JSON list of C-alpha atoms in Angstrom, two decimals:
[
{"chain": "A", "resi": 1, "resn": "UNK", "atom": "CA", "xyz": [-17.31, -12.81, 12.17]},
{"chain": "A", "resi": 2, "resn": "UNK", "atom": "CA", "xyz": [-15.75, -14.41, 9.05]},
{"chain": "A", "resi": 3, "resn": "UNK", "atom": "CA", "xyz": [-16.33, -11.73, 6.28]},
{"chain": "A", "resi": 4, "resn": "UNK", "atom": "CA", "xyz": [-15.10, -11.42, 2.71]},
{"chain": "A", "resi": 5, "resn": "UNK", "atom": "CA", "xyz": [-16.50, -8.09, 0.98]},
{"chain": "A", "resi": 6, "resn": "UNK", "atom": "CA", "xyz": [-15.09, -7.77, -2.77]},
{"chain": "A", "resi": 7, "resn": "UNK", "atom": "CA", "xyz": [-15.64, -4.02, -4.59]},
{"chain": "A", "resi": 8, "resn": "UNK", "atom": "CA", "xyz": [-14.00, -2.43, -7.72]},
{"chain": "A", "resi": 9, "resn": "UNK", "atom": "CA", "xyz": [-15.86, -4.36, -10.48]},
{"chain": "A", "resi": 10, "resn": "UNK", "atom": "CA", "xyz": [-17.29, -2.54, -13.32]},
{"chain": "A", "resi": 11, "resn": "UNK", "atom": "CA", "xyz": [-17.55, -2.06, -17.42]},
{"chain": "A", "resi": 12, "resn": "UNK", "atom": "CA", "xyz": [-14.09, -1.67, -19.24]},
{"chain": "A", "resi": 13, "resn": "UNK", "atom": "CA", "xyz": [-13.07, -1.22, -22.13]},
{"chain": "A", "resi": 14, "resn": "UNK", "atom": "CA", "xyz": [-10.16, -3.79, -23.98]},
{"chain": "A", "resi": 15, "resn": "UNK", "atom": "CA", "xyz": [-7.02, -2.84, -23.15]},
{"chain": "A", "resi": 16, "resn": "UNK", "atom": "CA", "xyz": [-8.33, -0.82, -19.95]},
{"chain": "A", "resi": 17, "resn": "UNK", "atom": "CA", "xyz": [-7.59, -1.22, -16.09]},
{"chain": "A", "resi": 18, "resn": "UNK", "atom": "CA", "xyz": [-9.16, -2.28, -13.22]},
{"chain": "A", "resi": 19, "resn": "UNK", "atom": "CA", "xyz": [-8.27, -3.05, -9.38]},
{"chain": "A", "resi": 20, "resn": "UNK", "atom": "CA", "xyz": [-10.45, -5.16, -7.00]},
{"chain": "A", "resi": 21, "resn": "UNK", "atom": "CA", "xyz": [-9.98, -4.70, -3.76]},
{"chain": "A", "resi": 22, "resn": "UNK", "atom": "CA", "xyz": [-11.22, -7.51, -0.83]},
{"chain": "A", "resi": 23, "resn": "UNK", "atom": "CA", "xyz": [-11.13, -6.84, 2.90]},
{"chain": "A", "resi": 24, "resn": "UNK", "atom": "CA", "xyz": [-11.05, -9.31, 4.90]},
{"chain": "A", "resi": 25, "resn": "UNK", "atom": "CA", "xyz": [-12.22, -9.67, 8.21]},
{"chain": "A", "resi": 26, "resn": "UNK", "atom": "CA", "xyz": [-8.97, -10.19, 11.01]},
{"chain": "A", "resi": 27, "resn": "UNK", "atom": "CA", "xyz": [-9.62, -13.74, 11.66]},
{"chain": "A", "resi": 28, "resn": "UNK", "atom": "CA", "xyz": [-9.22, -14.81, 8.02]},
{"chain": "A", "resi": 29, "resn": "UNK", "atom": "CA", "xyz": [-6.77, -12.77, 6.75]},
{"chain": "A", "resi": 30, "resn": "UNK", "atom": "CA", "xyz": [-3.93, -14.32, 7.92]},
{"chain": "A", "resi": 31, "resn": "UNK", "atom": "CA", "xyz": [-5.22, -17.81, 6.14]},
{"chain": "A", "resi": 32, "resn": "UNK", "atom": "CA", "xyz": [-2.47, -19.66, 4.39]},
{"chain": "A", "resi": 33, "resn": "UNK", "atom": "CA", "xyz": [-3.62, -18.88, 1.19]},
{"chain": "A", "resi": 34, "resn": "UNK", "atom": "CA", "xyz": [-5.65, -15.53, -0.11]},
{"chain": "A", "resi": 35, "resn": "UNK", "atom": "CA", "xyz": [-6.85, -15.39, -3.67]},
{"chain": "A", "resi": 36, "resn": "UNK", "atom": "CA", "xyz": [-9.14, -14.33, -6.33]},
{"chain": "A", "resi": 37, "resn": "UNK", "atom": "CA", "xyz": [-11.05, -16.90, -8.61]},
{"chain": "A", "resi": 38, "resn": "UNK", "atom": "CA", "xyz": [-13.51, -15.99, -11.32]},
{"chain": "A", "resi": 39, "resn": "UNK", "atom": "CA", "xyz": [-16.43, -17.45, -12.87]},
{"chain": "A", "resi": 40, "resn": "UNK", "atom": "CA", "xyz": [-17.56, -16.36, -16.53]},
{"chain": "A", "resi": 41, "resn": "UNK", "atom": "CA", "xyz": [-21.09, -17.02, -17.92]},
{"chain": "A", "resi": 42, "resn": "UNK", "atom": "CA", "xyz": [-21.31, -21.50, -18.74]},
{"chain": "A", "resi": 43, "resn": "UNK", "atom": "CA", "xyz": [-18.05, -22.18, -17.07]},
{"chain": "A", "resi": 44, "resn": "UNK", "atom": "CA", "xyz": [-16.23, -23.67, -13.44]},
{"chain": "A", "resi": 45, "resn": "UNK", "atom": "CA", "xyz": [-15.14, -21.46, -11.29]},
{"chain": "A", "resi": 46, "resn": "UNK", "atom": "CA", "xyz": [-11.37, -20.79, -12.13]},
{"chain": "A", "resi": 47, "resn": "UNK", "atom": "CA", "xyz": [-8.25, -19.79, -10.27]},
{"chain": "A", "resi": 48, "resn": "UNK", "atom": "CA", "xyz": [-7.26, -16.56, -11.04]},
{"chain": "A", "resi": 49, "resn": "UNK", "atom": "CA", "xyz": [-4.10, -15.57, -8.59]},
{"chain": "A", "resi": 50, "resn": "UNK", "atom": "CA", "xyz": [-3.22, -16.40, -5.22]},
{"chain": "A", "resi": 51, "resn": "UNK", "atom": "CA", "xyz": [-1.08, -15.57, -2.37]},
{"chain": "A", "resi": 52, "resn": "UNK", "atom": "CA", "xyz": [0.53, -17.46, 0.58]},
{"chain": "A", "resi": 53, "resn": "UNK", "atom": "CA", "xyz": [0.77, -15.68, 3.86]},
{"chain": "A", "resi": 54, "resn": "UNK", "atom": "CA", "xyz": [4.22, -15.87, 2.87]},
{"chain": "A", "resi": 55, "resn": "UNK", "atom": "CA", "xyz": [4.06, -13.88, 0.03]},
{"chain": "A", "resi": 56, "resn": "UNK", "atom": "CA", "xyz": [4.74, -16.48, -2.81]},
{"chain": "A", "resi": 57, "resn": "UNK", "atom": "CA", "xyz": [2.07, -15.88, -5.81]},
{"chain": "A", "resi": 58, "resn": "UNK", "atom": "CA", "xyz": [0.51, -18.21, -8.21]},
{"chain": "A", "resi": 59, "resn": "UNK", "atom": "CA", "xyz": [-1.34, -16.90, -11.51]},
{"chain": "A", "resi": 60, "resn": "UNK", "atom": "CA", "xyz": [-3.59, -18.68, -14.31]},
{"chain": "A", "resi": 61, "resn": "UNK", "atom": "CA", "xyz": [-1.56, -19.18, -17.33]},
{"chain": "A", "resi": 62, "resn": "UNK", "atom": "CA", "xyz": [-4.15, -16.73, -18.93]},
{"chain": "A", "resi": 63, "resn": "UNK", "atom": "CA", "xyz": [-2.88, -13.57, -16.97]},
{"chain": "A", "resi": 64, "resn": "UNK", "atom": "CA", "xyz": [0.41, -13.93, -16.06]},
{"chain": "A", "resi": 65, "resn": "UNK", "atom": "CA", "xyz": [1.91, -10.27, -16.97]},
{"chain": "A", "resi": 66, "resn": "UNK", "atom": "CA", "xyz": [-1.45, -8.76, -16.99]},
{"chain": "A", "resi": 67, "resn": "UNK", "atom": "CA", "xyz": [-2.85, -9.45, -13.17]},
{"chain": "A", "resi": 68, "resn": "UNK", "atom": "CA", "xyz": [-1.31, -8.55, -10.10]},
{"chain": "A", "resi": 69, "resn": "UNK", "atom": "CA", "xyz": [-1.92, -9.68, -6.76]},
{"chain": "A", "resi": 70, "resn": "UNK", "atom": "CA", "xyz": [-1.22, -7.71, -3.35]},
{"chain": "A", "resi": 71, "resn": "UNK", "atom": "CA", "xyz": [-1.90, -7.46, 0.06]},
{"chain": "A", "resi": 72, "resn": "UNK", "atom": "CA", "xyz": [-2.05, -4.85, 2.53]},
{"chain": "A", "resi": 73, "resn": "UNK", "atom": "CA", "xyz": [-1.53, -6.46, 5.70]},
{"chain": "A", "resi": 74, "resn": "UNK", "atom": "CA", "xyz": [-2.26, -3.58, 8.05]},
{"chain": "A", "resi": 75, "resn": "UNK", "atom": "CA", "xyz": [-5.47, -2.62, 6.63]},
{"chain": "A", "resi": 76, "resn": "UNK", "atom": "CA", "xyz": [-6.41, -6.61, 6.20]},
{"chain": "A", "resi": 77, "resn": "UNK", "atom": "CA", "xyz": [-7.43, -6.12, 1.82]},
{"chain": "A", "resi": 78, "resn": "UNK", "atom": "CA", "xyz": [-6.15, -8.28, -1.19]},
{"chain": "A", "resi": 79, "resn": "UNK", "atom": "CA", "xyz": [-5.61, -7.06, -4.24]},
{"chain": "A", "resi": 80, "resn": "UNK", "atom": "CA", "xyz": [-6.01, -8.00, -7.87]},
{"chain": "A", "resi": 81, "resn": "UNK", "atom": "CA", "xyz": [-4.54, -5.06, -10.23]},
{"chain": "A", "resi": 82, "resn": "UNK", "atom": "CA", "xyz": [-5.78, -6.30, -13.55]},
{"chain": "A", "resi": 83, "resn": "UNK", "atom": "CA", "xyz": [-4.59, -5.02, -16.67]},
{"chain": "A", "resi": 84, "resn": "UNK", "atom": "CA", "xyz": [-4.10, -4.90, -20.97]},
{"chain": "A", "resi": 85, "resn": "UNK", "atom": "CA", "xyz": [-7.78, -6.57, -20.02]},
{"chain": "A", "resi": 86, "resn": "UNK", "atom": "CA", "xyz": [-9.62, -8.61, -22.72]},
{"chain": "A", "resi": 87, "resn": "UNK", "atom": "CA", "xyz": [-13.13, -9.51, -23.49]},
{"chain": "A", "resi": 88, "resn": "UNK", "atom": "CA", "xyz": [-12.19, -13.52, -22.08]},
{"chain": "A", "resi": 89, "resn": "UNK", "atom": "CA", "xyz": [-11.59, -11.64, -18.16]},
{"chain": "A", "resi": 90, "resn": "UNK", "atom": "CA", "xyz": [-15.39, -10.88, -18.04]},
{"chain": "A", "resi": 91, "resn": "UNK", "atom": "CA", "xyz": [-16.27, -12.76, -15.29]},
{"chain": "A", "resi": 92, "resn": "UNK", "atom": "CA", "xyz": [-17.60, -13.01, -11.88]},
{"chain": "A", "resi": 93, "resn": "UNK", "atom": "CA", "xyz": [-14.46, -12.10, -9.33]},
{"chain": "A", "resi": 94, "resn": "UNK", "atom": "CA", "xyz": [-14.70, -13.67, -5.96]},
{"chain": "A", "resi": 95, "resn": "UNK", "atom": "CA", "xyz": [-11.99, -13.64, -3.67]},
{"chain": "A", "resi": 96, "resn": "UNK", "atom": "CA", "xyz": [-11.15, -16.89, -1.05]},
{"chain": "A", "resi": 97, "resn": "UNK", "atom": "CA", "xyz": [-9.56, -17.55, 1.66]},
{"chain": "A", "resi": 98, "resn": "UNK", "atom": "CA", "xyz": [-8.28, -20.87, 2.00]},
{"chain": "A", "resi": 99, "resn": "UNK", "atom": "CA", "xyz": [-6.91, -23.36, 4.95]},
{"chain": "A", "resi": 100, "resn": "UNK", "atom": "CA", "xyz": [-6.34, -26.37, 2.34]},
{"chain": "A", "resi": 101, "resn": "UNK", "atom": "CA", "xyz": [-8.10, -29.18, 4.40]},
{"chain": "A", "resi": 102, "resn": "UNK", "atom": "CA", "xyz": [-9.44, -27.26, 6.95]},
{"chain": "A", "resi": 103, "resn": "UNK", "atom": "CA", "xyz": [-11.22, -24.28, 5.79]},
{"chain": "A", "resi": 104, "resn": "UNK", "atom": "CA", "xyz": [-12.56, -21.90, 2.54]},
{"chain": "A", "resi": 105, "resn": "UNK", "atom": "CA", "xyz": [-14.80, -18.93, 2.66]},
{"chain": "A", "resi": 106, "resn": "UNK", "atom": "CA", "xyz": [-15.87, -16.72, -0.34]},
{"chain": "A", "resi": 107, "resn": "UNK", "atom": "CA", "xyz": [-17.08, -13.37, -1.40]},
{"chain": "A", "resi": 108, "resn": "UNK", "atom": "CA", "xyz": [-19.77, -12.27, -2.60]},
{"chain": "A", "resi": 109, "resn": "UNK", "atom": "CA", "xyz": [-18.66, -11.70, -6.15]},
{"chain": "A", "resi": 110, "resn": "UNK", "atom": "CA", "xyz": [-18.13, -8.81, -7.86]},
{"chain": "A", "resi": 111, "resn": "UNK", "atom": "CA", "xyz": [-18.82, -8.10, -11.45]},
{"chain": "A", "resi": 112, "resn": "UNK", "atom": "CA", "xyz": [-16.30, -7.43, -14.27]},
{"chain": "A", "resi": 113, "resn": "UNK", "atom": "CA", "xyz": [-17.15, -6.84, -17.85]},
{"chain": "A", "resi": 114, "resn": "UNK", "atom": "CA", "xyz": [-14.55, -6.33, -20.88]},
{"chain": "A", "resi": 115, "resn": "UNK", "atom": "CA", "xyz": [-16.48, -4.69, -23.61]},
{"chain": "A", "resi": 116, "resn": "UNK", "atom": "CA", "xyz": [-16.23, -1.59, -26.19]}
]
């Protein structure tokens, strides 16, 4: 069964911390390419961060020193450590797996709000 399941979402405050966490089921998490996009309110769905299977990253221009992402490969989870967060990273998280050309499954979504 091909299964993304994204938790960790919530209300922060500016400035604050979050981690999302996505596990993966076994027979997608060794896809070429795991990553977190994000979808605010009256915009496309963005790119956020990803990660090869070789462990080269890419990040969105907009949180490059803030966002980190991780994987754990023995317990099959992503991760996207986000911090100094700002009102702009409210958004809809969802994470991907991606086969370019082949293949792309997403999460559910999970919810993160920037707000004082």
């Amino acid at each position: 069964q091909v299964r993304l399941v994204e938790s960790g979402g919530g209300l922060v405050q500016p400035g604050g911390s979050l981690r999302l966490s996505c596990a993966a089921s076994r027979s997608i998490f060794s896809s070429p390419v795991m990553g977190w996009h994000r979808q605010a309110p009256g915009k496309q769905r963005e790119l956020v961060a990803a990660m090869s299977s070789e462990g080269s990253t890419n990040y969105a221009d907009s949180v490059k020193g803030r966002f980190l992402i991780f994987r754990d490969n023995a317990k099959n989870m992503v991760y996207l450590q986000m911090s100094r967060l700002k009102p702009d990273d409210t958004a809809v998280y969802y994470c991907n797996a991606a086969s370019p050309k082949l293949y792309e499954y997403w999460g559910q979504g999970t919810q993160v709000t920037v707000s004082s």
